[in-house]
């Protein structure tokens, strides 16, 4: 729908402007900066709810559209719009950021050697990441998307490198180099896309208008040499595979997740990295449907390897935070698998998985972070008997862990089940291999819980405090959402399914017809 109120502009501008205002507050006003950043994130959540209320799942594919000239000579415009897939991720972002601000309430204050405006900087960077992620989700211009897809790396780099563990600088550089390299490859593909549109008779000049290019591709009017299309697809896909991350482009993630503060790590894994899988679903599939089909077997094979690889490495970890980071590599494999099997169940499950992974990872990583901040070590062997001295903390850790292993009744189960069903209809053998992660995830979660929370109270754990009211404010909504979406995912799927149907129709990939067994001749 088109609206006179620039709601999408307001949506991304609120956190960006809020970040600037936070930096302008007096250096001595740390409490004011914290409460103001929390207020800004709460306003963003209200705006996201307004979007949900005004969104019509049965309406046009892209709604709340804004279309204005930006750089006409380059064929690029300020074009914004939201479909059901983008809306689900916008809501996830808006829900998590206020909780992450509360979870990291004292993170910047505790940094040794940092003085002055460290709290202001930390909060401003968090809000900046939120605004840039939202902008990448609602952009309908390829160049506009690319600008913010890359720009979000800068505040995230400073969040990792400026706050966190002893090796944070090394982890931040590794994060930036991997993602910048992927972004440079994508930039070449973005320029190549402009060149081929400029050379086509379909467009008056080169364009970055996503809707116009997709419409031309879908109608068959925009015909490009298949070798060029394949190269452009690989340029986009490489950047998204690094950001997601897809095995074997994942090497930066464990270090960045461990060395960042827990709140910043969740911001990266649960929110920012979704821009990669979202980019695959929107740009790779719809701009390059033939190339996506051509490379589909390779990509889903890498996804299945990532699923099993992440789960196996998680089992062998001695660092609780690194263990959780490797579970995310496995989960991103499921998300990418669901996208590229190109079935309704697979892509609906994949989009829902992006949301559910954000909630479950946030809950598990933050509760683990609360525990590590009390004990001062990430080593699993240092814990034991925590459930006896901090039962609420142990209980919420268990629920979050069970959600991570996709226990029926908790949100990730539905999405993982849909991905596996969608995969089985096209690639039954790969679906069976991916299903092995169900057993592996039970091993790494339950074994971790047993070692950390069960048994006798280990030395140094007898005085561990249970969750504080501020920490309960963070964890309780996440647990509630995991339970609600686990029992009743229909509202989310009602928004997601029409957008998935539009995507599959655009790329001309109907669901496989069921194979019926032949009966005996009569």
Coordinates of C-alpha atoms in Angstrom, one line a residue:
X1 CA 0.0 0.0 0.0
X2 CA 1.1 3.6 -0.6
X3 CA 0.7 6.0 2.3
X4 CA 1.1 9.7 2.6
X5 CA 2.9 9.2 5.9
X6 CA 6.5 8.2 5.2
X7 CA 6.3 5.5 7.8
X8 CA 9.2 3.4 6.6
X9 CA 11.5 6.5 6.5
X10 CA 10.5 7.2 10.1
X11 CA 11.1 3.6 11.0
X12 CA 14.8 3.6 10.0
X13 CA 15.4 7.2 10.9
X14 CA 14.3 7.0 14.5
X15 CA 17.2 4.8 15.7
X16 CA 19.7 6.6 13.5
X17 CA 18.7 10.0 14.8
X18 CA 18.4 8.6 18.3
X19 CA 22.1 7.4 18.0
X20 CA 23.2 10.9 17.1
X21 CA 21.2 12.5 20.0
X22 CA 22.7 10.0 22.5
X23 CA 26.2 11.1 21.4
X24 CA 25.2 14.8 22.0
X25 CA 24.2 14.2 25.6
X26 CA 26.7 15.3 28.3
X27 CA 29.4 12.8 29.0
X28 CA 28.4 12.8 32.7
X29 CA 24.8 11.8 31.9
X30 CA 25.2 8.0 31.7
X31 CA 21.8 7.2 33.2
X32 CA 20.1 9.7 30.9
X33 CA 21.9 8.2 27.9
X34 CA 20.7 4.7 28.8
X35 CA 17.1 5.7 29.4
X36 CA 17.0 7.8 26.3
X37 CA 18.4 4.9 24.1
X38 CA 15.8 2.6 25.7
X39 CA 13.1 5.1 24.9
X40 CA 14.2 5.3 21.3
X41 CA 14.2 1.5 20.9
X42 CA 10.7 1.4 22.5
X43 CA 9.4 3.9 20.0
X44 CA 10.9 1.8 17.2
X45 CA 9.0 -1.2 18.6
X46 CA 5.7 0.8 18.6
X47 CA 6.4 1.8 14.9
X48 CA 6.9 -1.8 14.0
X49 CA 3.6 -2.7 15.7
X50 CA 1.9 0.0 13.6
X51 CA 3.4 -1.6 10.5
X52 CA 2.0 -5.0 11.5
X53 CA -1.5 -3.6 12.2
X54 CA -1.6 -1.7 8.9
X55 CA -0.1 -4.5 6.8
X56 CA -2.6 -6.5 4.6
X57 CA -1.3 -10.1 4.0
X58 CA -3.7 -10.4 1.1
X59 CA -2.8 -7.1 -0.4
X60 CA 0.0 -6.1 -2.8
X61 CA 3.4 -7.8 -2.4
X62 CA 5.1 -4.5 -1.2
X63 CA 3.2 -2.1 1.0
X64 CA 3.9 1.3 2.6
X65 CA 5.8 2.1 -0.5
X66 CA 7.9 5.3 -0.8
X67 CA 9.4 6.1 -4.2
X68 CA 11.5 9.3 -4.7
X69 CA 14.4 10.2 -6.9
X70 CA 17.8 9.9 -5.3
X71 CA 20.6 9.9 -7.9
X72 CA 18.7 9.9 -11.3
X73 CA 21.9 9.9 -13.3
X74 CA 22.9 6.5 -11.8
X75 CA 19.4 5.1 -12.2
X76 CA 18.9 4.8 -8.4
X77 CA 16.0 6.0 -6.3
X78 CA 15.0 6.2 -2.7
X79 CA 12.6 3.3 -2.9
X80 CA 11.2 1.7 0.2
X81 CA 8.6 -1.0 0.7
X82 CA 7.9 -4.0 3.0
X83 CA 6.6 -7.5 2.3
X84 CA 5.7 -10.2 4.8
X85 CA 9.3 -11.6 4.9
X86 CA 10.8 -8.2 5.6
X87 CA 8.1 -7.3 8.1
X88 CA 8.8 -10.4 10.2
X89 CA 12.5 -9.5 10.4
X90 CA 11.7 -5.8 11.2
X91 CA 9.5 -6.9 14.1
X92 CA 12.2 -9.3 15.3
X93 CA 14.7 -6.4 15.2
X94 CA 12.4 -4.0 17.0
X95 CA 11.6 -6.6 19.7
X96 CA 15.2 -7.6 20.4
X97 CA 17.0 -4.2 20.5
X98 CA 15.2 -2.9 23.7
X99 CA 15.9 -6.2 25.4
X100 CA 19.6 -6.0 24.4
X101 CA 19.9 -2.5 25.7
X102 CA 18.5 -3.6 29.1
X103 CA 20.7 -6.7 29.0
X104 CA 23.8 -4.7 28.3
X105 CA 22.9 -1.9 30.7
X106 CA 26.2 -1.9 32.5
X107 CA 28.4 -3.4 29.8
X108 CA 30.1 -0.1 28.7
X109 CA 30.5 1.0 32.4
X110 CA 32.5 -2.1 33.2
X111 CA 35.1 -1.7 30.5
X112 CA 38.5 -1.2 32.0
X113 CA 40.5 1.7 30.5
X114 CA 37.4 3.3 28.9
X115 CA 36.4 6.6 30.2
X116 CA 34.2 9.5 29.3
X117 CA 31.7 8.8 26.6
X118 CA 32.0 5.0 26.4
X119 CA 28.4 4.3 27.5
X120 CA 27.1 6.9 25.0
X121 CA 29.2 5.3 22.3
X122 CA 28.1 1.8 23.1
X123 CA 24.4 2.8 23.0
X124 CA 24.7 4.9 19.9
X125 CA 26.4 2.1 18.0
X126 CA 23.7 -0.3 19.0
X127 CA 21.0 2.1 17.7
X128 CA 23.0 2.7 14.5
X129 CA 23.1 -1.0 13.8
X130 CA 19.4 -1.3 14.3
X131 CA 18.6 1.6 11.9
X132 CA 20.9 0.2 9.2
X133 CA 19.5 -3.3 9.5
X134 CA 16.0 -2.0 9.2
X135 CA 17.0 0.1 6.2
X136 CA 18.5 -2.9 4.4
X137 CA 15.3 -4.9 5.0
X138 CA 12.9 -2.2 3.6
X139 CA 15.1 -1.1 0.6
X140 CA 13.7 -1.8 -2.9
X141 CA 16.6 -0.2 -4.7
X142 CA 19.6 -2.5 -5.1
X143 CA 22.2 0.3 -4.6
X144 CA 20.4 1.6 -1.6
X145 CA 20.3 -1.9 -0.1
X146 CA 24.0 -2.3 -0.8
X147 CA 25.0 0.9 0.9
X148 CA 23.3 0.0 4.2
X149 CA 24.2 -3.7 3.9
X150 CA 27.9 -2.6 4.1
X151 CA 27.4 0.4 6.4
X152 CA 26.2 -1.7 9.2
X153 CA 29.6 -3.3 9.5
X154 CA 31.2 -0.1 10.8
X155 CA 29.2 0.3 14.0
X156 CA 29.3 -3.5 14.6
X157 CA 33.1 -3.4 14.2
X158 CA 33.4 -0.8 16.9
X159 CA 31.0 -2.7 19.2
X160 CA 33.1 -5.8 18.9
X161 CA 36.5 -4.1 19.0
X162 CA 35.7 -1.5 21.7
X163 CA 33.8 -3.6 24.2
X164 CA 34.2 -7.2 25.3
X165 CA 37.0 -9.7 25.9
X166 CA 40.7 -9.5 25.8
X167 CA 41.0 -10.5 22.2
X168 CA 38.2 -8.3 20.9
X169 CA 40.5 -6.2 18.6
X170 CA 41.7 -9.3 16.7
X171 CA 38.1 -10.7 16.5
X172 CA 36.8 -7.3 15.2
X173 CA 39.4 -7.1 12.5
X174 CA 38.7 -10.6 11.4
X175 CA 35.0 -9.8 11.3
X176 CA 35.5 -6.7 9.3
X177 CA 38.0 -8.2 6.8
X178 CA 35.8 -11.2 6.0
X179 CA 32.7 -9.1 5.5
X180 CA 34.4 -6.3 3.6
X181 CA 35.9 -8.7 1.2
X182 CA 32.4 -10.2 0.6
X183 CA 31.1 -6.7 0.2
X184 CA 33.7 -5.8 -2.4
X185 CA 32.8 -8.9 -4.5
X186 CA 29.1 -7.8 -4.2
X187 CA 29.9 -4.3 -5.3
X188 CA 31.4 -5.6 -8.5
X189 CA 28.2 -7.6 -9.1
X190 CA 26.0 -4.5 -8.3
X191 CA 28.0 -2.5 -10.9
X192 CA 27.7 -5.4 -13.3
X193 CA 23.9 -5.4 -12.8
X194 CA 23.7 -1.7 -13.6
X195 CA 25.8 -2.2 -16.8
X196 CA 23.6 -5.0 -18.2
X197 CA 20.4 -3.1 -17.5
X198 CA 22.0 -0.1 -19.3
X199 CA 22.8 -2.2 -22.3
X200 CA 19.3 -3.7 -22.4
X201 CA 16.5 -2.4 -24.6
X202 CA 14.0 -2.9 -21.8
X203 CA 15.2 0.0 -19.8
X204 CA 15.6 3.6 -21.0
X205 CA 18.9 3.7 -19.0
X206 CA 20.7 1.7 -16.3
X207 CA 18.6 1.1 -13.2
X208 CA 18.9 -0.2 -9.7
X209 CA 15.1 -0.4 -9.2
X210 CA 14.6 -3.9 -7.8
X211 CA 10.9 -4.2 -8.7
X212 CA 11.5 -3.1 -12.3
X213 CA 14.4 -5.5 -12.9
X214 CA 12.5 -8.5 -11.3
X215 CA 9.4 -7.7 -13.5
X216 CA 11.6 -7.6 -16.6
X217 CA 13.3 -10.9 -15.7
X218 CA 10.0 -12.6 -14.9
X219 CA 8.3 -11.4 -18.2
X220 CA 11.3 -12.8 -20.2
X221 CA 12.0 -9.3 -21.7
X222 CA 15.3 -8.9 -19.9
X223 CA 17.6 -11.5 -21.4
X224 CA 21.3 -11.6 -20.5
X225 CA 24.1 -13.9 -21.4
X226 CA 23.8 -16.9 -18.9
X227 CA 27.5 -16.7 -18.1
X228 CA 27.2 -13.1 -17.0
X229 CA 24.0 -13.9 -15.0
X230 CA 25.9 -16.7 -13.2
X231 CA 28.8 -14.4 -12.4
X232 CA 26.4 -11.7 -11.0
X233 CA 24.6 -14.3 -8.9
X234 CA 27.8 -15.6 -7.4
X235 CA 28.9 -12.0 -6.6
X236 CA 25.7 -11.4 -4.6
X237 CA 25.7 -14.9 -3.1
X238 CA 29.3 -14.7 -1.9
X239 CA 28.6 -11.6 0.2
X240 CA 25.4 -13.0 1.6
X241 CA 27.2 -16.4 2.4
X242 CA 29.8 -14.5 4.4
X243 CA 27.3 -12.4 6.3
X244 CA 24.9 -15.3 7.1
X245 CA 27.4 -17.2 7.5
X246 CA 27.3 -20.3 5.3
X247 CA 30.0 -23.0 5.7
X248 CA 32.9 -22.6 4.8
X249 CA 32.7 -18.8 5.1
X250 CA 31.9 -18.9 8.8
X251 CA 35.4 -18.6 10.3
X252 CA 34.9 -15.1 11.6
X253 CA 31.7 -15.8 13.6
X254 CA 32.9 -17.8 16.7
X255 CA 35.6 -15.4 17.6
X256 CA 33.4 -12.3 17.1
X257 CA 30.6 -13.9 19.2
X258 CA 32.9 -14.9 22.0
X259 CA 34.9 -11.7 22.3
X260 CA 31.9 -9.2 22.0
X261 CA 29.7 -8.5 24.9
X262 CA 26.7 -10.9 25.1
X263 CA 24.3 -8.2 24.0
X264 CA 26.5 -7.2 21.1
X265 CA 27.0 -10.8 20.1
X266 CA 23.2 -11.3 20.0
X267 CA 22.8 -8.1 18.0
X268 CA 25.2 -9.6 15.5
X269 CA 24.0 -13.2 15.3
X270 CA 20.3 -12.7 15.8
X271 CA 19.7 -9.5 13.9
X272 CA 22.6 -8.3 11.7
X273 CA 23.4 -11.7 10.2
X274 CA 19.8 -12.1 9.0
X275 CA 20.5 -9.5 6.4
X276 CA 22.6 -12.2 4.7
X277 CA 19.8 -14.9 4.5
X278 CA 17.2 -12.2 3.7
X279 CA 19.4 -11.1 0.8
X280 CA 19.5 -14.6 -0.5
X281 CA 15.8 -14.9 -0.4
X282 CA 15.0 -11.5 -2.0
X283 CA 17.9 -10.7 -4.3
X284 CA 19.6 -13.9 -5.3
X285 CA 16.4 -15.8 -6.1
X286 CA 14.4 -13.1 -7.6
X287 CA 17.0 -11.2 -9.6
X288 CA 18.7 -14.4 -10.8
X289 CA 16.2 -17.3 -10.8
X290 CA 18.0 -19.4 -13.4
X291 CA 21.4 -19.1 -11.8
X292 CA 19.8 -19.8 -8.4
X293 CA 18.4 -23.1 -9.8
X294 CA 21.7 -23.9 -11.4
X295 CA 23.7 -23.5 -8.2
X296 CA 21.0 -24.9 -5.9
X297 CA 22.5 -28.4 -5.5
X298 CA 25.9 -26.9 -4.5
X299 CA 24.4 -24.4 -2.0
X300 CA 22.1 -26.8 -0.3
X301 CA 25.0 -29.3 0.0
X302 CA 27.1 -26.6 1.7
X303 CA 24.1 -25.8 3.9
X304 CA 23.7 -29.5 5.0
X305 CA 27.5 -29.7 5.7
X306 CA 27.2 -26.5 7.8
X307 CA 24.2 -28.0 9.7
X308 CA 26.2 -31.1 10.7
X309 CA 29.6 -29.4 11.0
X310 CA 28.3 -26.7 13.4
X311 CA 26.5 -29.3 15.6
X312 CA 29.6 -31.6 15.8
X313 CA 31.9 -28.8 16.7
X314 CA 29.5 -27.5 19.3
X315 CA 29.7 -30.9 21.0
X316 CA 33.4 -30.6 21.4
X317 CA 33.6 -27.1 22.8
X318 CA 34.8 -26.3 26.4
X319 CA 33.8 -22.7 26.2
X320 CA 30.0 -22.2 26.7
X321 CA 29.8 -19.0 24.6
X322 CA 31.8 -20.6 21.7
X323 CA 29.5 -23.6 21.9
X324 CA 26.4 -21.4 21.4
X325 CA 28.1 -19.6 18.5
X326 CA 28.7 -22.9 16.7
X327 CA 25.0 -23.8 17.2
X328 CA 24.2 -20.7 15.2
X329 CA 26.3 -21.9 12.3
X330 CA 24.2 -25.1 12.3
X331 CA 21.0 -23.1 12.5
X332 CA 22.0 -20.8 9.6
X333 CA 22.5 -24.0 7.6
X334 CA 18.9 -24.9 8.1
X335 CA 17.8 -21.4 7.1
X336 CA 19.8 -21.5 3.9
X337 CA 18.7 -25.0 3.1
X338 CA 15.0 -23.9 3.4
X339 CA 15.6 -21.0 1.1
X340 CA 17.3 -22.9 -1.7
X341 CA 15.1 -26.0 -1.8
X342 CA 12.6 -23.5 -3.3
X343 CA 9.4 -25.0 -1.8
X344 CA 6.6 -23.3 0.0
X345 CA 7.2 -25.2 3.2
X346 CA 11.0 -24.7 3.0
X347 CA 10.9 -21.0 2.5
X348 CA 8.1 -20.3 5.0
X349 CA 10.0 -22.4 7.5
X350 CA 13.2 -20.6 6.7
X351 CA 11.7 -17.2 7.2
X352 CA 10.0 -18.3 10.5
X353 CA 13.4 -19.9 11.4
X354 CA 15.1 -16.5 11.1
X355 CA 12.7 -15.1 13.7
X356 CA 12.8 -18.2 16.0
X357 CA 16.6 -18.4 15.8
X358 CA 16.8 -14.8 16.9
X359 CA 14.6 -15.4 19.9
X360 CA 16.2 -18.7 21.0
X361 CA 19.8 -17.6 20.5
X362 CA 19.1 -14.3 22.3
X363 CA 17.6 -16.2 25.3
X364 CA 20.4 -18.8 25.5
X365 CA 23.3 -16.4 24.9
X366 CA 22.1 -13.8 27.3
X367 CA 21.4 -16.2 30.1
X368 CA 24.8 -17.7 29.6
X369 CA 26.2 -14.2 29.6
X370 CA 24.6 -13.4 32.9
X371 CA 26.1 -16.6 34.4
X372 CA 29.6 -15.9 33.0
X373 CA 29.5 -12.3 34.4
X374 CA 28.9 -13.7 37.8
X375 CA 31.5 -16.5 37.7
X376 CA 34.1 -14.7 35.6
X377 CA 34.9 -17.7 33.3
X378 CA 33.4 -19.2 30.1
X379 CA 34.8 -22.7 30.8
X380 CA 32.0 -25.3 31.1
X381 CA 34.2 -27.3 33.5
X382 CA 34.1 -24.4 36.0
X383 CA 30.4 -24.8 36.6
X384 CA 28.3 -27.5 38.3
X385 CA 25.3 -27.5 40.6
X386 CA 24.1 -24.1 39.5
X387 CA 20.5 -25.2 39.6
X388 CA 20.8 -25.6 43.3
X389 CA 22.0 -22.1 44.0
X390 CA 20.3 -20.2 41.1
X391 CA 17.2 -22.2 40.1
X392 CA 15.5 -19.5 38.0
X393 CA 18.7 -18.9 36.0
X394 CA 19.1 -22.6 35.5
X395 CA 15.4 -23.0 34.5
X396 CA 15.5 -20.3 31.9
X397 CA 18.8 -21.7 30.6
X398 CA 17.1 -25.1 30.2
X399 CA 14.1 -23.6 28.4
X400 CA 16.3 -21.6 26.0
X401 CA 18.5 -24.7 25.4
X402 CA 15.5 -26.9 24.7
X403 CA 14.3 -24.3 22.2
X404 CA 17.7 -24.3 20.6
X405 CA 17.5 -28.1 20.1
X406 CA 14.0 -27.6 18.6
X407 CA 11.9 -29.3 21.2
X408 CA 8.2 -29.7 20.2
X409 CA 6.2 -27.0 21.8
X410 CA 8.9 -24.4 21.5
X411 CA 9.1 -22.0 18.5
X412 CA 12.1 -23.4 16.6
X413 CA 10.5 -26.8 16.2
X414 CA 7.8 -25.6 13.8
X415 CA 10.3 -23.8 11.5
X416 CA 12.8 -26.6 11.5
X417 CA 10.0 -29.1 10.8
X418 CA 8.8 -27.0 7.8
X419 CA 12.4 -26.8 6.4
X420 CA 12.9 -30.5 6.7
X421 CA 9.5 -31.3 5.1
X422 CA 10.2 -28.8 2.3
X423 CA 13.6 -30.3 1.7
X424 CA 12.3 -33.9 1.7
X425 CA 10.0 -33.2 -1.2
X426 CA 12.9 -32.4 -3.5
X427 CA 16.0 -33.9 -1.8
X428 CA 15.0 -36.7 0.5
X429 CA 18.6 -37.9 1.1
X430 CA 19.8 -34.5 2.2
X431 CA 16.8 -34.1 4.4
X432 CA 17.7 -37.3 6.2
X433 CA 21.3 -36.1 6.7
X434 CA 20.1 -32.7 7.9
X435 CA 17.8 -34.5 10.4
X436 CA 20.9 -36.0 12.1
X437 CA 21.3 -32.5 13.6
X438 CA 18.3 -33.2 15.8
X439 CA 20.2 -35.9 17.6
X440 CA 23.5 -33.9 17.7
X441 CA 21.7 -30.8 19.1
X442 CA 20.2 -32.9 21.9
X443 CA 23.7 -34.1 22.8
X444 CA 25.4 -30.7 22.9
X445 CA 22.6 -28.9 24.8
X446 CA 21.7 -31.6 27.3
X447 CA 25.3 -32.5 28.0
X448 CA 26.2 -28.8 28.5
X449 CA 23.2 -28.4 30.9
X450 CA 24.2 -31.5 32.8
X451 CA 27.8 -30.4 33.3
X452 CA 26.9 -26.8 34.2
X453 CA 23.7 -26.9 36.1
X454 CA 23.4 -30.5 37.5
X455 CA 25.5 -32.4 40.0
X456 CA 27.1 -31.2 43.2
X457 CA 27.8 -27.5 43.6
X458 CA 31.4 -26.8 42.3
X459 CA 33.9 -24.8 44.1
X460 CA 33.2 -21.1 43.6
X461 CA 29.6 -21.5 42.6
X462 CA 28.0 -21.6 46.0
X463 CA 27.5 -17.8 46.1
X464 CA 26.2 -17.3 42.6
X465 CA 23.2 -15.0 42.6
X466 CA 20.0 -15.9 40.8
X467 CA 18.6 -13.7 38.1
X468 CA 18.1 -10.1 39.1
X469 CA 14.8 -8.2 38.2
X470 CA 16.6 -6.4 35.3
X471 CA 17.7 -9.7 33.9
X472 CA 14.3 -11.2 34.3
X473 CA 12.8 -8.3 32.3
X474 CA 15.1 -9.4 29.5
X475 CA 14.6 -13.1 29.7
X476 CA 10.9 -13.4 30.4
X477 CA 9.6 -11.9 27.1
X478 CA 11.9 -14.1 25.1
X479 CA 10.7 -17.3 26.9
X480 CA 7.1 -16.1 26.5
X481 CA 7.6 -15.6 22.8
X482 CA 9.3 -19.0 22.4
X483 CA 6.3 -20.6 24.1
X484 CA 3.6 -18.7 22.2
X485 CA 5.2 -19.1 18.7
X486 CA 5.8 -22.8 19.5
X487 CA 2.1 -23.4 20.2
X488 CA 0.5 -20.9 17.9
X489 CA 2.7 -19.8 14.9
X490 CA -0.3 -19.0 12.7
X491 CA -0.1 -15.1 13.0
X492 CA 3.5 -15.1 11.8
X493 CA 2.9 -17.6 9.1
X494 CA -0.2 -15.7 7.9
X495 CA 2.1 -12.8 7.1
X496 CA 5.0 -14.8 5.8
X497 CA 3.2 -17.3 3.5
X498 CA 1.8 -14.8 0.9
X499 CA 5.3 -13.2 0.5
X500 CA 6.8 -16.7 0.0
X501 CA 4.1 -17.5 -2.6
X502 CA 4.9 -14.3 -4.4
X503 CA 8.6 -15.2 -4.5
X504 CA 8.1 -18.7 -5.7
X505 CA 5.7 -17.5 -8.4
X506 CA 8.3 -14.9 -9.5
X507 CA 11.0 -17.4 -9.9
X508 CA 8.6 -20.0 -11.4
X509 CA 9.3 -22.7 -8.9
X510 CA 6.0 -24.5 -8.1
X511 CA 6.0 -27.1 -5.3
X512 CA 6.8 -30.6 -6.5
X513 CA 3.7 -32.7 -7.2
X514 CA 3.3 -35.6 -4.7
X515 CA 4.4 -38.9 -6.0
X516 CA 1.6 -41.5 -5.7
X517 CA 2.5 -45.2 -5.5
X518 CA 1.1 -47.3 -8.2
X519 CA -1.6 -49.7 -7.1
X520 CA -2.0 -53.3 -8.3
X521 CA -3.5 -53.6 -11.7
X522 CA -7.2 -54.6 -11.8

